[in-house]
Short mmCIF file of C-alpha atoms and ligand atoms in Angstrom, two decimals:
data_model
loop_
_atom_site.label_atom_id
_atom_site.label_comp_id
_atom_site.label_asym_id
_atom_site.label_seq_id
_atom_site.Cartn_x
_atom_site.Cartn_y
_atom_site.Cartn_z
CA MET A 1 58.22 111.08 101.61
CA PRO A 2 60.78 108.28 101.13
CA TYR A 3 64.47 109.09 100.91
CA LYS A 4 66.67 107.46 98.28
CA ILE A 5 70.05 105.87 99.02
CA LEU A 6 72.39 107.38 96.42
CA GLU A 7 75.67 105.83 97.56
CA LYS A 8 76.67 103.00 99.87
CA ARG A 9 80.11 101.73 100.78
CA GLU A 10 81.69 99.54 103.39
CA LEU A 11 84.26 101.25 105.59
CA GLY A 12 87.43 99.74 106.97
CA ASP A 13 87.90 96.00 106.85
CA SER A 14 85.34 94.86 109.36
CA ASP A 15 81.98 94.06 107.62
CA ILE A 16 80.22 96.18 110.28
CA LEU A 17 80.86 99.79 109.25
CA PHE A 18 78.95 101.46 106.41
CA GLU A 19 78.68 104.89 104.83
CA MET A 20 75.53 105.96 102.96
CA VAL A 21 74.67 109.12 101.06
CA LEU A 22 70.96 109.93 101.24
CA GLU A 23 68.92 112.25 99.05
CA THR A 24 67.48 114.64 101.64
CA PRO A 25 67.39 118.15 100.08
CA LEU A 26 65.52 119.91 102.90
CA ILE A 27 67.69 118.41 105.66
CA ALA A 28 70.88 119.15 103.67
CA LYS A 29 69.87 122.81 103.46
CA LYS A 30 69.90 123.19 107.27
CA ALA A 31 72.34 120.50 108.46
CA ARG A 32 75.24 121.55 110.67
CA ALA A 33 77.91 119.82 112.73
CA GLY A 34 76.31 118.33 115.86
CA HIS A 35 72.97 117.57 114.21
CA PHE A 36 71.48 114.10 113.95
CA VAL A 37 68.58 112.50 112.10
CA LEU A 38 66.05 109.88 113.15
CA ILE A 39 65.70 107.09 110.63
CA ARG A 40 62.85 104.60 110.22
CA ILE A 41 63.55 102.17 107.41
CA ASN A 42 60.03 100.82 106.85
CA GLU A 43 56.48 100.79 108.28
CA THR A 44 57.30 98.26 111.01
CA GLY A 45 60.77 99.61 111.77
CA GLU A 46 61.96 101.33 114.94
CA ARG A 47 63.47 104.81 114.80
CA ILE A 48 67.18 105.14 115.39
CA PRO A 49 69.29 108.29 115.75
CA LEU A 50 72.32 108.69 113.48
CA THR A 51 74.59 111.71 113.27
CA VAL A 52 74.85 113.81 110.13
CA ALA A 53 78.46 112.87 109.28
CA ASP A 54 78.62 115.14 106.25
CA TYR A 55 76.29 117.23 104.08
CA ASP A 56 76.29 118.73 100.62
CA ARG A 57 73.85 121.61 100.26
CA GLU A 58 74.24 121.83 96.47
CA LYS A 59 73.60 118.14 95.85
CA GLY A 60 70.91 118.05 98.55
CA THR A 61 72.47 115.08 100.34
CA ILE A 62 73.60 114.03 103.78
CA THR A 63 76.05 111.26 104.67
CA ILE A 64 75.49 108.83 107.50
CA VAL A 65 78.03 106.36 108.88
CA PHE A 66 76.83 103.50 111.04
CA GLN A 67 78.08 100.44 112.83
CA VAL A 68 75.98 97.27 112.80
CA VAL A 69 75.15 96.57 116.46
CA GLY A 70 71.56 95.28 116.41
CA LYS A 71 68.46 94.67 114.30
CA THR A 72 67.90 98.10 112.79
CA THR A 73 71.51 98.84 111.89
CA LYS A 74 71.73 95.33 110.37
CA LEU A 75 68.56 95.95 108.32
CA LEU A 76 70.02 99.28 107.20
CA SER A 77 73.25 97.55 106.11
CA HIS A 78 71.12 95.25 103.93
CA GLN A 79 69.70 98.24 101.99
CA ASN A 80 71.31 99.05 98.65
CA ILE A 81 71.79 101.98 96.28
CA GLY A 82 68.41 102.96 94.85
CA ASN A 83 66.43 101.63 97.84
CA GLU A 84 64.33 104.11 99.76
CA ILE A 85 64.19 104.77 103.49
CA LEU A 86 60.68 105.59 104.70
CA ASP A 87 61.49 108.37 107.21
CA VAL A 88 64.51 110.57 107.74
CA ILE A 89 63.62 113.24 110.29
CA GLY A 90 65.93 116.15 111.01
CA PRO A 91 68.15 117.93 111.43
CA LEU A 92 67.65 117.40 115.18
CA GLY A 93 69.69 118.40 118.22
CA ASN A 94 71.88 121.45 118.66
CA ALA A 95 74.56 122.44 116.19
CA ILE A 96 77.98 123.12 117.71
CA HIS A 97 79.13 126.66 118.48
CA VAL A 98 81.79 127.80 116.01
CA GLU A 99 84.16 130.73 116.50
CA LYS A 100 87.83 131.41 115.97
CA ILE A 101 89.82 130.71 119.15
CA GLU A 102 93.50 131.35 119.84
CA ASP A 103 94.41 127.95 121.32
CA PRO A 104 94.08 124.60 119.52
CA ILE A 105 90.97 122.43 119.77
CA VAL A 106 91.52 118.71 120.31
CA ILE A 107 89.01 116.34 118.68
CA VAL A 108 88.96 112.72 119.84
CA GLY A 109 87.02 110.15 117.78
CA GLY A 110 86.68 106.52 118.82
CA GLY A 111 85.41 103.77 116.48
CA VAL A 112 82.27 104.81 114.59
CA GLY A 113 82.50 108.09 116.58
CA ILE A 114 85.17 109.21 114.10
CA ALA A 115 82.38 110.01 111.61
CA PRO A 116 80.50 112.59 113.77
CA CYS A 117 83.88 114.23 114.53
CA TYR A 118 84.38 115.02 110.84
CA PRO A 119 81.80 117.83 110.38
CA GLN A 120 82.86 119.36 113.71
CA ALA A 121 86.54 119.40 112.69
CA LYS A 122 85.58 120.73 109.24
CA GLU A 123 83.44 123.65 110.49
CA LEU A 124 85.92 124.59 113.23
CA LYS A 125 88.85 124.43 110.78
CA GLU A 126 86.97 126.54 108.23
CA ALA A 127 86.55 129.18 110.96
CA GLY A 128 90.37 129.37 111.21
CA ASN A 129 90.98 127.17 114.26
CA LYS A 130 93.95 124.88 114.83
CA ILE A 131 92.63 121.32 115.02
CA ILE A 132 94.48 118.39 116.61
CA THR A 133 92.65 115.14 115.90
CA ILE A 134 93.10 111.82 117.68
CA MET A 135 91.45 108.84 115.95
CA GLY A 136 91.29 105.52 117.75
CA ALA A 137 89.84 102.06 117.23
CA ARG A 138 90.32 98.53 118.52
CA ASN A 139 92.30 97.61 115.36
CA THR A 140 93.24 98.98 111.94
CA GLY A 141 90.25 97.26 110.27
CA LEU A 142 87.89 99.50 112.24
CA LEU A 143 89.54 102.76 111.16
CA PHE A 144 88.22 104.85 108.27
CA TRP A 145 88.19 108.39 106.84
CA ARG A 146 91.90 108.90 107.57
CA GLU A 147 92.40 111.24 104.58
CA LYS A 148 89.14 113.14 105.20
CA MET A 149 90.17 113.75 108.81
CA ARG A 150 93.72 114.68 107.80
CA ALA A 151 92.33 117.31 105.41
CA VAL A 152 90.57 119.14 108.26
CA SER A 153 93.28 118.68 110.93
CA ASP A 154 96.59 120.45 111.57
CA GLU A 155 97.83 117.34 113.35
CA LEU A 156 96.38 113.82 113.11
CA ILE A 157 97.25 111.11 115.61
CA ILE A 158 96.09 107.54 115.02
CA CYS A 159 95.99 104.87 117.71
CA THR A 160 94.78 101.29 117.91
CA ASP A 161 94.29 99.16 121.00
CA ASP A 162 96.28 96.27 119.43
CA GLY A 163 98.97 98.40 117.73
CA THR A 164 98.01 97.35 114.17
CA GLU A 165 98.15 101.02 113.14
CA GLY A 166 99.62 104.14 114.70
CA ILE A 167 100.34 104.33 118.42
CA LYS A 168 99.52 101.16 120.40
CA GLY A 169 97.11 102.17 123.11
CA VAL A 170 93.95 104.09 123.89
CA VAL A 171 93.12 107.66 122.84
CA THR A 172 93.66 109.11 126.30
CA GLU A 173 97.43 108.48 126.09
CA PRO A 174 98.16 110.99 123.26
CA LEU A 175 95.50 113.29 124.78
CA LYS A 176 97.48 113.40 128.06
CA ASP A 177 100.67 114.30 126.13
CA ILE A 178 98.92 117.12 124.25
CA ILE A 179 97.35 118.79 127.29
CA LYS A 180 100.69 118.49 129.12
CA ARG A 181 102.54 119.95 126.12
CA GLU A 182 100.34 122.96 125.27
CA LYS A 183 97.37 125.06 126.28
CA VAL A 184 94.23 123.66 124.68
CA ALA A 185 90.99 125.65 124.18
CA TYR A 186 88.75 122.62 124.65
CA VAL A 187 88.36 118.93 123.81
CA ILE A 188 85.55 117.28 121.83
CA ALA A 189 85.21 113.52 122.35
CA ILE A 190 82.82 111.27 120.41
CA GLY A 191 82.82 107.50 120.69
CA PRO A 192 81.74 104.70 123.01
CA LEU A 193 80.43 105.87 126.41
CA ILE A 194 83.36 104.27 128.17
CA MET A 195 85.86 106.16 125.99
CA MET A 196 84.09 109.48 126.59
CA LYS A 197 84.02 108.75 130.34
CA PHE A 198 87.81 108.28 130.40
CA VAL A 199 88.43 111.35 128.24
CA ALA A 200 86.33 113.40 130.69
CA LEU A 201 88.29 111.91 133.63
CA THR A 202 91.58 112.81 131.90
CA THR A 203 90.59 116.45 131.43
CA ASN A 204 88.67 117.18 134.66
CA GLY A 205 91.74 118.53 136.43
CA SER A 206 91.61 115.99 139.26
CA GLY A 207 95.15 114.63 138.74
CA ASP A 208 98.37 116.36 137.74
CA LEU A 209 96.97 117.40 134.36
CA PRO A 210 95.33 120.77 133.70
CA LYS A 211 91.55 121.02 133.56
CA VAL A 212 90.32 121.40 129.98
CA LYS A 213 86.67 122.00 129.05
CA THR A 214 85.42 118.83 127.33
CA TYR A 215 82.35 118.23 125.20
CA ILE A 216 81.07 114.71 124.72
CA SER A 217 78.27 113.48 122.46
CA LEU A 218 75.50 111.63 124.27
CA ASN A 219 74.40 108.44 122.51
CA THR A 220 71.39 107.54 124.60
CA ILE A 221 68.36 105.64 123.34
CA MET A 222 66.07 108.06 121.47
CA ILE A 223 62.52 107.73 120.22
CA ASP A 224 60.92 111.02 119.19
CA GLY A 225 64.02 113.25 119.23
CA THR A 226 61.98 116.29 120.28
CA GLY A 227 62.04 116.22 124.09
CA MET A 228 58.65 114.58 124.65
CA CYS A 229 59.10 110.82 125.18
CA GLY A 230 61.79 110.92 127.88
CA GLY A 231 63.73 108.04 126.26
CA CYS A 232 66.97 110.01 126.16
CA ARG A 233 66.86 111.36 129.74
CA TYR A 234 70.30 111.61 131.31
CA PRO A 235 71.41 112.57 134.80
CA THR A 236 74.12 115.05 135.69
CA LEU A 237 76.46 114.63 138.66
CA ASP A 238 74.54 117.30 140.60
CA GLY A 239 71.29 115.31 140.24
CA GLN A 240 69.61 117.29 137.48
CA ILE A 241 67.88 115.55 134.58
CA PHE A 242 68.25 116.64 130.95
CA HIS A 243 67.23 115.29 127.56
CA ALA A 244 70.03 114.44 125.15
CA CYS A 245 67.89 115.17 122.07
CA VAL A 246 67.06 118.79 122.93
CA ASP A 247 69.76 119.70 125.48
CA GLY A 248 72.50 117.95 123.45
CA PRO A 249 73.64 115.75 121.97
CA ASP A 250 76.95 117.54 122.66
CA VAL A 251 77.22 118.47 126.34
CA ASP A 252 79.81 119.35 128.99
CA GLY A 253 81.42 115.97 129.72
CA HIS A 254 82.44 117.02 133.25
CA THR A 255 78.79 117.31 134.30
CA VAL A 256 77.63 113.89 133.06
CA ASP A 257 76.98 110.96 135.41
CA PHE A 258 78.59 108.31 133.18
CA ASP A 259 77.97 105.43 135.58
CA GLN A 260 74.20 106.06 135.47
CA LEU A 261 74.34 106.45 131.71
CA LEU A 262 76.23 103.18 131.30
CA LYS A 263 73.56 101.43 133.41
CA ARG A 264 70.71 103.00 131.37
CA ALA A 265 72.37 101.92 128.11
CA THR A 266 71.93 98.23 128.98
CA ARG A 267 68.30 98.34 130.12
CA PHE A 268 66.84 96.79 126.91
CA LEU A 269 69.59 94.22 126.27
CA GLU A 270 67.20 91.26 126.42
CA GLU A 271 64.60 92.82 124.07
CA GLU A 272 67.37 93.92 121.66
CA LYS A 273 68.71 90.35 121.55
CA ILE A 274 65.25 88.86 120.92
CA CYS A 275 64.71 91.36 118.09
CA LEU A 276 68.07 90.63 116.46
CA ASP A 277 67.62 86.83 116.76
CA ALA A 278 64.16 87.07 115.13
CA TYR A 279 65.58 89.18 112.29
CA ASP A 280 68.52 86.79 111.72
CA HIS A 281 66.09 83.86 111.72
CA ALA A 282 63.86 85.57 109.11
CA CYS A 283 66.93 86.36 106.93
CA GLN A 284 68.08 82.72 107.08
CA ALA A 285 64.58 81.48 106.17
CA LEU A 286 64.47 83.85 103.19
CA GLU A 287 67.91 82.70 101.97
CA LYS A 288 66.81 79.07 102.24
CA TYR A 289 63.60 79.79 100.33
CA LYS A 290 65.60 81.55 97.57
CA GLU A 291 68.03 78.60 97.32
CA GLU A 292 65.20 76.08 97.03
CA ASN A 293 62.85 78.02 94.73
CA MET A 294 64.87 80.41 92.57
C1 LIG B 301 72.37 111.44 118.84
C2 LIG B 301 72.87 110.07 118.47
C3 LIG B 301 73.66 109.94 117.34
C4 LIG B 301 74.11 108.67 116.96
N1 LIG B 301 74.89 108.59 115.85
C5 LIG B 301 75.33 107.40 115.44
C6 LIG B 301 76.11 107.28 114.24
O1 LIG B 301 76.38 108.27 113.55
N2 LIG B 301 76.52 106.06 113.87
C7 LIG B 301 76.22 104.94 114.61
O2 LIG B 301 76.63 103.83 114.22
N3 LIG B 301 75.50 105.01 115.74
C8 LIG B 301 75.03 106.21 116.16
N4 LIG B 301 74.27 106.28 117.30
C9 LIG B 301 73.90 105.02 117.97
C10 LIG B 301 72.78 104.33 117.19
O3 LIG B 301 71.60 105.11 117.28
C11 LIG B 301 72.53 102.91 117.77
O4 LIG B 301 73.65 102.12 117.51
C12 LIG B 301 71.30 102.27 117.14
O5 LIG B 301 70.14 102.90 117.63
C13 LIG B 301 71.25 100.78 117.47
O6 LIG B 301 70.05 100.25 116.92
P1 LIG B 301 69.93 98.69 116.60
O7 LIG B 301 68.49 98.36 116.47
O8 LIG B 301 70.80 98.31 115.47
O9 LIG B 301 70.55 98.03 117.86
P2 LIG B 301 69.79 97.66 119.23
O10 LIG B 301 69.28 96.28 119.10
O11 LIG B 301 68.84 98.75 119.58
O12 LIG B 301 71.00 97.67 120.20
C14 LIG B 301 72.04 96.69 120.12
C15 LIG B 301 73.16 97.07 121.02
O13 LIG B 301 73.76 98.26 120.50
C16 LIG B 301 74.12 99.13 121.54
N5 LIG B 301 73.35 100.37 121.42
C17 LIG B 301 72.01 100.54 121.30
N6 LIG B 301 71.66 101.82 121.25
C18 LIG B 301 72.83 102.49 121.31
C19 LIG B 301 73.16 103.83 121.31
N7 LIG B 301 72.25 104.81 121.23
N8 LIG B 301 74.47 104.17 121.37
C20 LIG B 301 75.42 103.23 121.45
N9 LIG B 301 75.17 101.93 121.48
C21 LIG B 301 73.90 101.57 121.42
C22 LIG B 301 73.82 98.41 122.82
O14 LIG B 301 74.96 97.71 123.25
C23 LIG B 301 72.74 97.45 122.44
O15 LIG B 301 72.67 96.37 123.25
C24 LIG B 301 73.80 107.52 117.72
C25 LIG B 301 73.01 107.66 118.87
C26 LIG B 301 72.56 108.92 119.23
C27 LIG B 301 71.70 109.08 120.44
S1 LIG B 302 64.24 111.21 122.39
FE1 LIG B 302 62.35 111.54 123.34
S2 LIG B 302 62.79 113.02 124.84
FE2 LIG B 302 64.64 112.82 123.73
#
């Protein structure tokens, strides 16, 4: 059954970040923070995992937010309101655990990772928790959902690498100040692998800062999303192997072997480039044809 795109908007000021609302009544009924969906745009398309960034059970919709990084996310960005996506499978993965805790929870979102932080902050806040959110991006043009995040946070800290908005610097700087300043229940970090690695290093108790339990969201390559293909296998520091799709995607960041994960993330670089070049070439040929014949 195809799934209609009901809303589409560009986020930030970057041309690479998009938000879409999809008509998915059955998924919306069950969706929770932490869940993701697998999307296949058309018959010949590959499946890609995207987090459920918001859901509306009454309207029967979910919201996805994506960054254009390769062929499939570019093809998705070329879809418009009213178009249909062939497959949206989900909700997949484990929802987060929600309970009221005495100490504050710190949520750290980097780049497009800000979007998956939103439902987590929302559900934890609704349960009565104190939420401190840190949002970071390379520059102000890559930031989005400031007001949405503010609405579900008791404190919101914004930082940019180049200082064009908020604190100049990376997300681990305000994180260090917070865990020095007060007792924190746990940290949730979602963003690029390298950001999550440094958040986990900040909170692992190895320096002069206290150890704070830290959950990170694994963004490995995924194919079936049900634990069978092995595409999302990830190693832990003690040598065990898990599957991000069924054991995660949110896992204890202090157990993850980030260096192995970073290596695995680049294993299809050449194929991904060939795919994107072929798609760009086809788009250019189509534009030329339209110019000459329409
Ligand atoms: C559980 C889960 C949830 C995700 N949620 C989101 C989301 O909400 N929004 C979003 O924008 N992205 C999300 N991702 C990442 C997204 O799936 C990839 O960006 C997408 O598959 C890339 O497909 P592509 O064909 O456009 O690029 P490809 O051509 O496949 O890859 C291009 C480049 O993008 C990078 N890349 C590829 N796969 C990933 C990946 N899994 N994670 C990070 N970088 C990658 C690599 O640098 C690669 O070289 C999620 C990943 C997982 C596993
Ligand atoms: S995506 Fe296939 S095992 Fe996880």
